[in-house]
Short mmCIF file of C-alpha atoms in Angstrom, two decimals:
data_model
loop_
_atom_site.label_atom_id
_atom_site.label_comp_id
_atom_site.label_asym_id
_atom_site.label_seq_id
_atom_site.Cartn_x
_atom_site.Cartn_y
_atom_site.Cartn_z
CA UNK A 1 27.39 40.84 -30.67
CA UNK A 2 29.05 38.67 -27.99
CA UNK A 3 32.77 39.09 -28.73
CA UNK A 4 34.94 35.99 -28.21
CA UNK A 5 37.87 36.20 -30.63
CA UNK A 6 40.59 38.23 -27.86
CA UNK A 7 43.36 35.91 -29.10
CA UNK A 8 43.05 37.68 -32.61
CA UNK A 9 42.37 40.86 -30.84
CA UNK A 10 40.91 42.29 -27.76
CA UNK A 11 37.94 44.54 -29.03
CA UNK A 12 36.88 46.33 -26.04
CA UNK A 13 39.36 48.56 -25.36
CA UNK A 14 39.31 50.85 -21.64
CA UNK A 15 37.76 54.12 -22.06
CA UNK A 16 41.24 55.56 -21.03
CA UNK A 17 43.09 54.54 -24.55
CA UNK A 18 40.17 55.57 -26.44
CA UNK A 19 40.59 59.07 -24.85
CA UNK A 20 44.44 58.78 -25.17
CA UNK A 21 44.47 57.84 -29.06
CA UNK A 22 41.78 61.02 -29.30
CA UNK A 23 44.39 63.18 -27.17
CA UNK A 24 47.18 62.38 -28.65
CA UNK A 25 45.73 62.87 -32.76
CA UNK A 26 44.79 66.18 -31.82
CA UNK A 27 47.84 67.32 -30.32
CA UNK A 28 50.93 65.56 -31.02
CA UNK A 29 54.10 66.39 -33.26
CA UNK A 30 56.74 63.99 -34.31
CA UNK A 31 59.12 62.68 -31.91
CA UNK A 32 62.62 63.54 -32.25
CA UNK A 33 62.10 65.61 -35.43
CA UNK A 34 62.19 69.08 -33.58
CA UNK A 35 61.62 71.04 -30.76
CA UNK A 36 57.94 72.50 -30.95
CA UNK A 37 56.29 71.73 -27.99
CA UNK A 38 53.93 69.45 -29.91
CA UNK A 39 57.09 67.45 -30.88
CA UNK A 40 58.31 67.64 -27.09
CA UNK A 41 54.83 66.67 -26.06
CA UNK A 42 55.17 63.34 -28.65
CA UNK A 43 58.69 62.24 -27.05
CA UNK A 44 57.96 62.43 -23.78
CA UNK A 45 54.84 60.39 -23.26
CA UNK A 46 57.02 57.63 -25.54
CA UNK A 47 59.69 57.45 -23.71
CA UNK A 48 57.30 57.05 -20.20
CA UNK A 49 55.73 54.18 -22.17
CA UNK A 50 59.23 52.92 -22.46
CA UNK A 51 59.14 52.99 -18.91
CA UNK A 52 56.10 52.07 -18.11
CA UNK A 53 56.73 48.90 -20.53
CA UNK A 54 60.15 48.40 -19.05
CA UNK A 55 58.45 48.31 -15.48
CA UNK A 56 56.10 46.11 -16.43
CA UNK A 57 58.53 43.31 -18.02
CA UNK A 58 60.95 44.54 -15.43
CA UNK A 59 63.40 44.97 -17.90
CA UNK A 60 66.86 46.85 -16.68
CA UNK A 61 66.32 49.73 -18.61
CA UNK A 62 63.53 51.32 -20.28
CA UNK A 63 66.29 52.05 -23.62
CA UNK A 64 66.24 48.26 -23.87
CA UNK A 65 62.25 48.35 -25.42
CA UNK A 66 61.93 49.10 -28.89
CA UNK A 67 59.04 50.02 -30.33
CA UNK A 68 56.86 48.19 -33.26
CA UNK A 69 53.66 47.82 -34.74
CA UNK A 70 53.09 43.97 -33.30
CA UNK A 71 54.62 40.68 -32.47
CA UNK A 72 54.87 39.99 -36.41
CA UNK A 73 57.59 42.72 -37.03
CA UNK A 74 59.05 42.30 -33.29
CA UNK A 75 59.90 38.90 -34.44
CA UNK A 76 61.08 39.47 -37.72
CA UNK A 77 63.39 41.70 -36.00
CA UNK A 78 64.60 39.36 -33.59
CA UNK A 79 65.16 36.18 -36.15
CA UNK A 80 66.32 38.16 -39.16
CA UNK A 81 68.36 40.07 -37.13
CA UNK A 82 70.44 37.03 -34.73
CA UNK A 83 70.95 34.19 -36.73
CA UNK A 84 72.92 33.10 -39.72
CA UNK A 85 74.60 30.54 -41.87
CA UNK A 86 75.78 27.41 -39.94
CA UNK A 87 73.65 28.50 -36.46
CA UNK A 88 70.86 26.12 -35.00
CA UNK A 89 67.49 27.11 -33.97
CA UNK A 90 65.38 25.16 -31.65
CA UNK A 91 61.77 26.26 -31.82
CA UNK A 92 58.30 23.94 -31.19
CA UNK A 93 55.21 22.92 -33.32
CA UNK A 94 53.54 25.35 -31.04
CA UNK A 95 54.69 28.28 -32.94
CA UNK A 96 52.35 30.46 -34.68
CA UNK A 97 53.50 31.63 -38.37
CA UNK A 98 55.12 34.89 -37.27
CA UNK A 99 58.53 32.03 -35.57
CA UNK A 100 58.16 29.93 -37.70
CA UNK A 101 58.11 31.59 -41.61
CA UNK A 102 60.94 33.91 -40.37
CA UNK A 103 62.68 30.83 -39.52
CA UNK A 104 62.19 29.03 -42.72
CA UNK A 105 63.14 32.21 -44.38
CA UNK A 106 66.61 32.00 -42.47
CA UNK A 107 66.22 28.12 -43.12
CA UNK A 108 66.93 28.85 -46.99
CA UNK A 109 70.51 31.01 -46.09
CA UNK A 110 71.58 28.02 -44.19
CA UNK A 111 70.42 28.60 -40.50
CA UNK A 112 69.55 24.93 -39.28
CA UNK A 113 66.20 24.21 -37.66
CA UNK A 114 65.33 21.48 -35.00
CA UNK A 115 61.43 21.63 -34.57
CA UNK A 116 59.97 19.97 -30.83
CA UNK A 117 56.81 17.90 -31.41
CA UNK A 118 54.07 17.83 -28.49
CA UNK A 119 51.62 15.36 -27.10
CA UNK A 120 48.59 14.60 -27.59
CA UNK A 121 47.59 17.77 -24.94
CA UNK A 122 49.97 19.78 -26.87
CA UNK A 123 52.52 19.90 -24.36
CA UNK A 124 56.07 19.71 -25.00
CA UNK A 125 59.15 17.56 -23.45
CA UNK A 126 61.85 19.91 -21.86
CA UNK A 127 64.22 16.87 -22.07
CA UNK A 128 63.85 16.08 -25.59
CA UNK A 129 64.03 20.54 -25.91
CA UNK A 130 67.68 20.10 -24.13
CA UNK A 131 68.62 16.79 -25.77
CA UNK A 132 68.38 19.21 -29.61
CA UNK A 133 70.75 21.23 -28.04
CA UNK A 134 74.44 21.49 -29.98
CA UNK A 135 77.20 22.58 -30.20
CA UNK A 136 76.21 25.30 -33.02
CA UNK A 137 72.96 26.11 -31.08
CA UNK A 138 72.54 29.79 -31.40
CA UNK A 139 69.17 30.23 -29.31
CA UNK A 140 65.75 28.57 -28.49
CA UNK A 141 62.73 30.60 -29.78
CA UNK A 142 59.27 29.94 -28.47
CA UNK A 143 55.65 30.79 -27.25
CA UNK A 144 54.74 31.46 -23.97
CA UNK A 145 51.13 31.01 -24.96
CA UNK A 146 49.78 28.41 -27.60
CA UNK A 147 46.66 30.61 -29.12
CA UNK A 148 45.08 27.29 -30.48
CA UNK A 149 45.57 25.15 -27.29
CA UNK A 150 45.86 27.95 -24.78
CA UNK A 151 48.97 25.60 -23.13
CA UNK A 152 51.67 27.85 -21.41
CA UNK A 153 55.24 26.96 -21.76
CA UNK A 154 57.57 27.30 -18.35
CA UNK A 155 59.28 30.20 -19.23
CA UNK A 156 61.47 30.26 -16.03
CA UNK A 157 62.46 26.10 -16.83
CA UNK A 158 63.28 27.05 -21.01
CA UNK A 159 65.61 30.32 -19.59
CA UNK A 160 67.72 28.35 -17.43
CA UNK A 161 67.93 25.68 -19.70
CA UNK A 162 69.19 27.97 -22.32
CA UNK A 163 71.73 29.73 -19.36
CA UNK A 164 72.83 26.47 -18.66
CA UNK A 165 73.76 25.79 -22.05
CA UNK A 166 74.92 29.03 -23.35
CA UNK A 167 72.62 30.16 -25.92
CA UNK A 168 69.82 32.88 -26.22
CA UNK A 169 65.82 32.52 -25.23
CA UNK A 170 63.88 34.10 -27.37
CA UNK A 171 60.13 34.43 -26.59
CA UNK A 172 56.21 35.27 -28.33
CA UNK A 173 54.34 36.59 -25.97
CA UNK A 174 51.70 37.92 -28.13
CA UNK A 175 49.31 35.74 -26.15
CA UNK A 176 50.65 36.53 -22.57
CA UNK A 177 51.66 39.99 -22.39
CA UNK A 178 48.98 41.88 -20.04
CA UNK A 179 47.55 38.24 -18.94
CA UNK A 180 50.42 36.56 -17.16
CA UNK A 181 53.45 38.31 -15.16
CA UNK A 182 56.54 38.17 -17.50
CA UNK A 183 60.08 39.27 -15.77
CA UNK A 184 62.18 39.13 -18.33
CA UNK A 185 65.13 38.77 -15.63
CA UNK A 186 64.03 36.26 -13.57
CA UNK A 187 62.67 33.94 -16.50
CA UNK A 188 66.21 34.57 -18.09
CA UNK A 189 64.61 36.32 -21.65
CA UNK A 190 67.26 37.62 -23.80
CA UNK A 191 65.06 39.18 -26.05
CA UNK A 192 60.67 39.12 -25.64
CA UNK A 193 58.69 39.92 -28.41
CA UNK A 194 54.87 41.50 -27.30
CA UNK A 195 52.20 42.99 -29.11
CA UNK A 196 49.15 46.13 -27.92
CA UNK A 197 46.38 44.79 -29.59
CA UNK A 198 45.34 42.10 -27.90
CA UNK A 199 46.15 41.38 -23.53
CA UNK A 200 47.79 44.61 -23.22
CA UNK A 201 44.57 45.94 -24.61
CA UNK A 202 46.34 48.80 -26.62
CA UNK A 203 45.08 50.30 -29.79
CA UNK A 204 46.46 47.85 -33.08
CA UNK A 205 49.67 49.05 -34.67
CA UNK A 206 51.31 49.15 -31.45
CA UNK A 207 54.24 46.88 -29.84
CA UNK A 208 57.14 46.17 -28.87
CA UNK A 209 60.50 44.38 -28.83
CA UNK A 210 62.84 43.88 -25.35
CA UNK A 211 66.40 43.17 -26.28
CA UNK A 212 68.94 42.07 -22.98
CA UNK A 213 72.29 44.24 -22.59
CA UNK A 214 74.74 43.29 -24.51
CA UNK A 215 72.96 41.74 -27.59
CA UNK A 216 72.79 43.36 -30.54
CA UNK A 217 70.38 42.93 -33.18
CA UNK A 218 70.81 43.91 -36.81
CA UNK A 219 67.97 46.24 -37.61
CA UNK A 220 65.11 44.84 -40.24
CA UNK A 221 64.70 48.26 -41.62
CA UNK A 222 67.10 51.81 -41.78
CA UNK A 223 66.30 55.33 -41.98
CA UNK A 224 65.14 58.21 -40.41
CA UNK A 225 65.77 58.32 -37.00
CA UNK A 226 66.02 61.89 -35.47
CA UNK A 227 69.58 61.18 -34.96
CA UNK A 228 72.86 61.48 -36.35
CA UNK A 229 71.65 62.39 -40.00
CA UNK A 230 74.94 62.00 -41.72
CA UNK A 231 76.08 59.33 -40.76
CA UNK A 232 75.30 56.43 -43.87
CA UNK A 233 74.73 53.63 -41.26
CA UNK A 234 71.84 53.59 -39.03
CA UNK A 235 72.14 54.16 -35.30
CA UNK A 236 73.51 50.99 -33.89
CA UNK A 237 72.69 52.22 -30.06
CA UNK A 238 68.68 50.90 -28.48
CA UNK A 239 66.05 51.49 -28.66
CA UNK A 240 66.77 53.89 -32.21
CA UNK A 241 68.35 50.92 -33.97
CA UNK A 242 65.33 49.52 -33.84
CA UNK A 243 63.07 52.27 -34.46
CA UNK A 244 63.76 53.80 -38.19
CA UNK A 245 60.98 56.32 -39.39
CA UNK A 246 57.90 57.68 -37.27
CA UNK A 247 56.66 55.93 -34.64
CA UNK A 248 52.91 55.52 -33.95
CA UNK A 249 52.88 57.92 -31.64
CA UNK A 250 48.74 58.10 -31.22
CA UNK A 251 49.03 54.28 -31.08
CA UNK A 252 51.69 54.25 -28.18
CA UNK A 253 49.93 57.26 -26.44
CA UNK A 254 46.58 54.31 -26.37
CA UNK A 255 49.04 51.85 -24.97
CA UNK A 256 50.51 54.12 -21.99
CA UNK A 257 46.40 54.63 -20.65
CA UNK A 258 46.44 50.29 -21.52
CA UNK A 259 49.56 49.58 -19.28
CA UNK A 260 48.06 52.12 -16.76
CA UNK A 261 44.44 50.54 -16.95
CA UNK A 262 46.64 46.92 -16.21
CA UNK A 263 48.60 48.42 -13.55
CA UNK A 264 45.72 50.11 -11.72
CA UNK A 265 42.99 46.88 -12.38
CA UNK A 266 45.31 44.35 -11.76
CA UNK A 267 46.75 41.58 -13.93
CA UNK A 268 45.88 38.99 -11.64
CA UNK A 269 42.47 39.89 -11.47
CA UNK A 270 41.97 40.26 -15.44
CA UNK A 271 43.61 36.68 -15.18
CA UNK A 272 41.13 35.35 -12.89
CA UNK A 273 38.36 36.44 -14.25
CA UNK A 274 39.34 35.27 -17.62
CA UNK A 275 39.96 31.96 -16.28
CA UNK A 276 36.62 31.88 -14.29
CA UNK A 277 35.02 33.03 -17.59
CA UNK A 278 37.13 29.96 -19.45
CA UNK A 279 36.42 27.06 -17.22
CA UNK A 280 32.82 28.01 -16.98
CA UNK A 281 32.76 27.41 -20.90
CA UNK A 282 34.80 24.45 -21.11
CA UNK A 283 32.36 22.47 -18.15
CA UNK A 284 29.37 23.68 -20.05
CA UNK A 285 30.48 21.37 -23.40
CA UNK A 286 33.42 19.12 -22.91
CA UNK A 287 30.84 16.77 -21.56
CA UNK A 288 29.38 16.88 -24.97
CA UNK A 289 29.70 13.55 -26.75
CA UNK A 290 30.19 15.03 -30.30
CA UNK A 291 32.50 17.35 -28.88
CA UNK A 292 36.55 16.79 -29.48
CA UNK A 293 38.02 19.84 -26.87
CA UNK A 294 42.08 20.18 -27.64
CA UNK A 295 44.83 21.47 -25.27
CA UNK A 296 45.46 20.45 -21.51
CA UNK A 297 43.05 21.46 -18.99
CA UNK A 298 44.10 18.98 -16.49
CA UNK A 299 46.22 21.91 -15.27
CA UNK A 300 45.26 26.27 -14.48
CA UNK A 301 48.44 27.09 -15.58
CA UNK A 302 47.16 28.26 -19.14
CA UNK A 303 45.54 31.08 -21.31
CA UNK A 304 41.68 31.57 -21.60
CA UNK A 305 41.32 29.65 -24.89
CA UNK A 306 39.15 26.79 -25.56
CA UNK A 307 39.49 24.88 -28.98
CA UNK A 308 37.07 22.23 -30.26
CA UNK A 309 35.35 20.74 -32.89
CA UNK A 310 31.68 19.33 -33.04
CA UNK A 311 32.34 15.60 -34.83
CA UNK A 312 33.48 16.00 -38.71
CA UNK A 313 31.82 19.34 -39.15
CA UNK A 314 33.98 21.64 -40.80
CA UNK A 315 35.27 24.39 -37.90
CA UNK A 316 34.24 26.96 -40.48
CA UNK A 317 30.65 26.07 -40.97
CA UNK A 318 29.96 26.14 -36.94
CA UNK A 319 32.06 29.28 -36.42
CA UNK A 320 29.63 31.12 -39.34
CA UNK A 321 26.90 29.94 -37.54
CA UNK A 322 28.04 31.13 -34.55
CA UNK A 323 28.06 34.17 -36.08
CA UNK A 324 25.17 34.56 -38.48
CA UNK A 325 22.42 32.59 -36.50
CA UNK A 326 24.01 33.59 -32.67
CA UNK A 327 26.29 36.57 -33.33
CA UNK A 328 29.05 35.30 -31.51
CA UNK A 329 31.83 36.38 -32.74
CA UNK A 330 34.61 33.23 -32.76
CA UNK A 331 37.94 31.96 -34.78
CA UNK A 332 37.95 29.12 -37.37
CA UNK A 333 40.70 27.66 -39.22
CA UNK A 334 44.10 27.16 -38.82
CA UNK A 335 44.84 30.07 -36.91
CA UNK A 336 47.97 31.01 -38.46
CA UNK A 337 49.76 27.23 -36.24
CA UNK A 338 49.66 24.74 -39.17
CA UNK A 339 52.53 22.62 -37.81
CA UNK A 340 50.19 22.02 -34.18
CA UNK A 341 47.01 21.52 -36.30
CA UNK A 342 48.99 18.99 -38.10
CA UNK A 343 49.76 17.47 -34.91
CA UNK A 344 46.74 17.19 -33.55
CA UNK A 345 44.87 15.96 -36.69
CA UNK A 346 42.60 18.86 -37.54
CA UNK A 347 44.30 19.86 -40.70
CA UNK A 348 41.49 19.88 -42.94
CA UNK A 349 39.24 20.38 -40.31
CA UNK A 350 40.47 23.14 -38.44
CA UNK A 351 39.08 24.22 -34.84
CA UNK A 352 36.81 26.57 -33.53
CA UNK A 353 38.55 29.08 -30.53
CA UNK A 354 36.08 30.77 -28.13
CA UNK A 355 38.83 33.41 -26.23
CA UNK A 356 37.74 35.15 -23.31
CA UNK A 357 38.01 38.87 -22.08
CA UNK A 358 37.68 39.95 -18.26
CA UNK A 359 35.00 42.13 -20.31
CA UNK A 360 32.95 38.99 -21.13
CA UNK A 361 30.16 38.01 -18.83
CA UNK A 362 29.04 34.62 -17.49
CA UNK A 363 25.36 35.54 -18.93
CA UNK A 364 27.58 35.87 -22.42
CA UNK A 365 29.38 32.25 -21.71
CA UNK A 366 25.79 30.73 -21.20
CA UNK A 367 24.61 31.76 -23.91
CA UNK A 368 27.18 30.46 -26.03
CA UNK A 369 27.23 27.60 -24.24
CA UNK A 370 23.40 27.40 -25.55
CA UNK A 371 24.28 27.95 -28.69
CA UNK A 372 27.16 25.36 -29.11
CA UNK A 373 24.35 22.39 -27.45
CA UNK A 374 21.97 23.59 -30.53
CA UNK A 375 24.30 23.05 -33.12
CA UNK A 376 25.51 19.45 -31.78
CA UNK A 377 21.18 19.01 -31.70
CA UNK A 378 20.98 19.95 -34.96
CA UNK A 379 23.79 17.55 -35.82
CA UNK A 380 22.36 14.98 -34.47
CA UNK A 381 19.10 15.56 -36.13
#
C-alpha cells in the first residue's frame, strides 16, 4: 500500500517508538501512584518528555505541558475551560471540528462567536481578524495548519495582534507540530494545543496541551491524581490540573523516542522533503484540465497537503478507487472542516487529500500521479 493519508495520521512510525511503546509495556508502573521502581521508572521518562516537549515548543517550563490523548481533548480543555457567558471568541472557517463544536457548545451558555471567512485560496484577512476585535474579546483561537487546504496561518502576526489588543491566542497545531518550528514565546501562544499521532510521529493516544504562566484553565475532567488525596477539589497547580487519572504512559514513552527521532533527523529536513514530495505531486496534475486543486500554492509557506477534485465526481468514488484499484491509501469527504468546504463549494462534493510523509518516495508520488491521469482518462471516456 502507498500510504498518503499523514494528515489523519502518520502510519510509519521510527523504529525507536516502536521499541519504546514495547519497552515501556513490559516494564512500567503507574506514575505517581507509588514508589516501586517500576512506578519511579514510569515518572521519570514522563516528566523528560515534559522536557523534551517543553524544549521543543520552547516553552518556559516543562510543568507548563500537560499531557492528553490528542488535539481533540487538548482543545476541549482549553475552550471549555477559558471562556464563559458574555466573552467573545474570534476563530476562522479554517477550523477543523475539534474549535469549532467546543465553541458552539460554549455558543449555547452565552459565549459570543465571530467566525473569519477566507478567499477563494483559503486565506484569511488579518485586518478584518483585528477589525472583530471588542471590547468583550476574550481570545482568538485558530489553526496553524488548514488540513484540507494545507494554508499556514502567521502565527507570529495573530500573537502580536492579540498582545496588542489584550486578549489570549489560542492555537491547533495538530497539523504543524513536528513539521514547522513552533516557539510558543516568540509567536506570543498563550496556550498550544498538539497532538503524537500524526507530525510528531508518536504512537495515537498521545498529546499534549501548553498553557502560558499565569493562566489558569478549569480542568475538563477531576480525579485521581497522585496528589493531595483529601482534598475534595482537584489540584489546581500544572501540569496535574490537567492530568486526572493514569496517563498513557507506554504512549508517552513512544513519543519521547518521536521527539528524539525529530530532534536527531531534523525538522527542517522532514519539512523539505515533505515539501519536495508535495510539489512534485501538485506539478504532476494541477495541469490537468478536469482537475479543480484548492488551497494557495502561489506561496512555500504551507503544509504538505494537496486537495482536489476530478470534475463532478464524487471525492468518495475516486478516493475508493484509489484504494481498491491502486492501493493508495487517501482522505475523502469533509474532513471533519465543514464551514471551509462550505466556502469553497465542495459541500456535497467533498475533496480528495493526498498528505505526504518524509517516508514517502518520489517513485510512490509517480505512481499516484499515474493513477490520478487514469481516472480523469476514464472520465473522459
Amino acid at each position: 500500500m502507498i500510504y498518503m493519508d499523514n494528515a489523519a495520521t502518520s502510519m510509519k512510525k521510527p523504529k525507536e517508538v516502536i521499541d519504546a511503546v514495547v519497552s515501556a509495556m513490559q516494564s512500567f508502573g503507574n506514575a505517581g501512584r507509588g514508589v516501586t521502581e517500576a512506578s519511579l521508572d514510569a515518572a521519570r521518562m514522563i516528566y523528560d518528555t515534559r522536557e523534551k516537549l517543553a524544549d521543543f515548543f520552547h516553552a518556559e517550563d516543562p510543568t507548563r505541558i500537560a499531557f492528553t490523548m490528542n488535539s481533540t481533548e487538548s482543545l476541549n480543555m482549553a475552550i471549555k475551560g477559558l471562556f464563559g457567558e458574555k466573552d467573545h471568541v474570534i476563530t476562522t472557517v479554517l477550523e477543523h471540528n475539534s474549535v469549532l463544536r467546543p465553541l458552539y457548545e460554549c455558543q449555547k451558555e452565552g459565549v459570543e462567536l465571530s467566525i473569519l471567512g477566507c478567499d477563494e485560496r483559503g486565506n484569511i484577512s488579518y485586518k478584518e481578524m483585528e477589525a472583530m476585535i471588542r471590547e468583550n474579546t476574550k481570545a482568538i483561537v485558530c489553526t496553524h495548519g488548514s488540513n484540507v487546504t494545507g494554508n499556514l496561518l502567521d502565527l507570529n502576526r495573530i500573537g502580536t495582534l492579540a498582545k496588542k489588543h489584550g486578549i489570549l491566542f489560542v492555537v491547533d497545531a495538530s497539523q504543524t507540530a513536528g513539521f514547522f518550528p513552533i516557539d510558543v514565546q516568540k509567536m506570543k501562544i498563550d496556550v498550544l494545543c498538539f497532538t503524537g499521532h500524526k507530525s510528531l510521529l508518536g504512537p495515537q493516544g498521545t498529546g499534549g496541551i501548553y498553557v502560558k504562566e499565569g493562566i489558569y484553565i478549569k480542568p475538563l475532567l477531576s480525579g485521581g491524581s497522585g496528589i493531595d488525596s483529601f482534598n475534595k477539589q482537584h489540584p489546581k497547580q500544572m501540569p496535574g490540573s490537567l492530568e486526572a487519572g493514569t496517563l498513557n504512559g507506554h504512549g508517552i514513552s513512544g513519543l519521547k523516542a518521536a521527539i528524539s527521532y525529530l530532534e536527531k533527523t531534523g525538522i527542517e529536513a522532514i519539512k523539505e522533503k515533505e515539501l519536495q514530495l508535495m510539489w512534485r505531486f501538485y506539478e504532476g496534475i494541477y495541469q490537468i484540465p478536469e482537475i479543480k486543486v484548492y488551497g494557495d500554492f502561489t506561496t512555500s509557506y504551507r503544509c504538505p497537503i494537496v486537495s482536489f477534485n476530478i470534475a463532478n465526481l464524487d471525492s468518495s468514488r475516486v478516493s475508493d478507487e484509489l484504494s481498491f484499484k491502486y492501493e493508495i491509501a487517501t482522505r475523502a469527504g469533509a474532513h471533519c472542516a465543514p464551514l471551509l468546504h462550505e466556502a469553497m463549494g465542495t459541500k456535497s462534493q467533498g475533496a480528495v487529500r493526498f498528505s505526504f510523509s518524509h517516508y514517502n518516495t518520489e517513485a510512490e508520488v509517480d505512481e499516484a500521479i499515474r493513477a490520478i491521469e487514469e481516472i480523469v482518462e476514464g472520465y473522459r471516456e
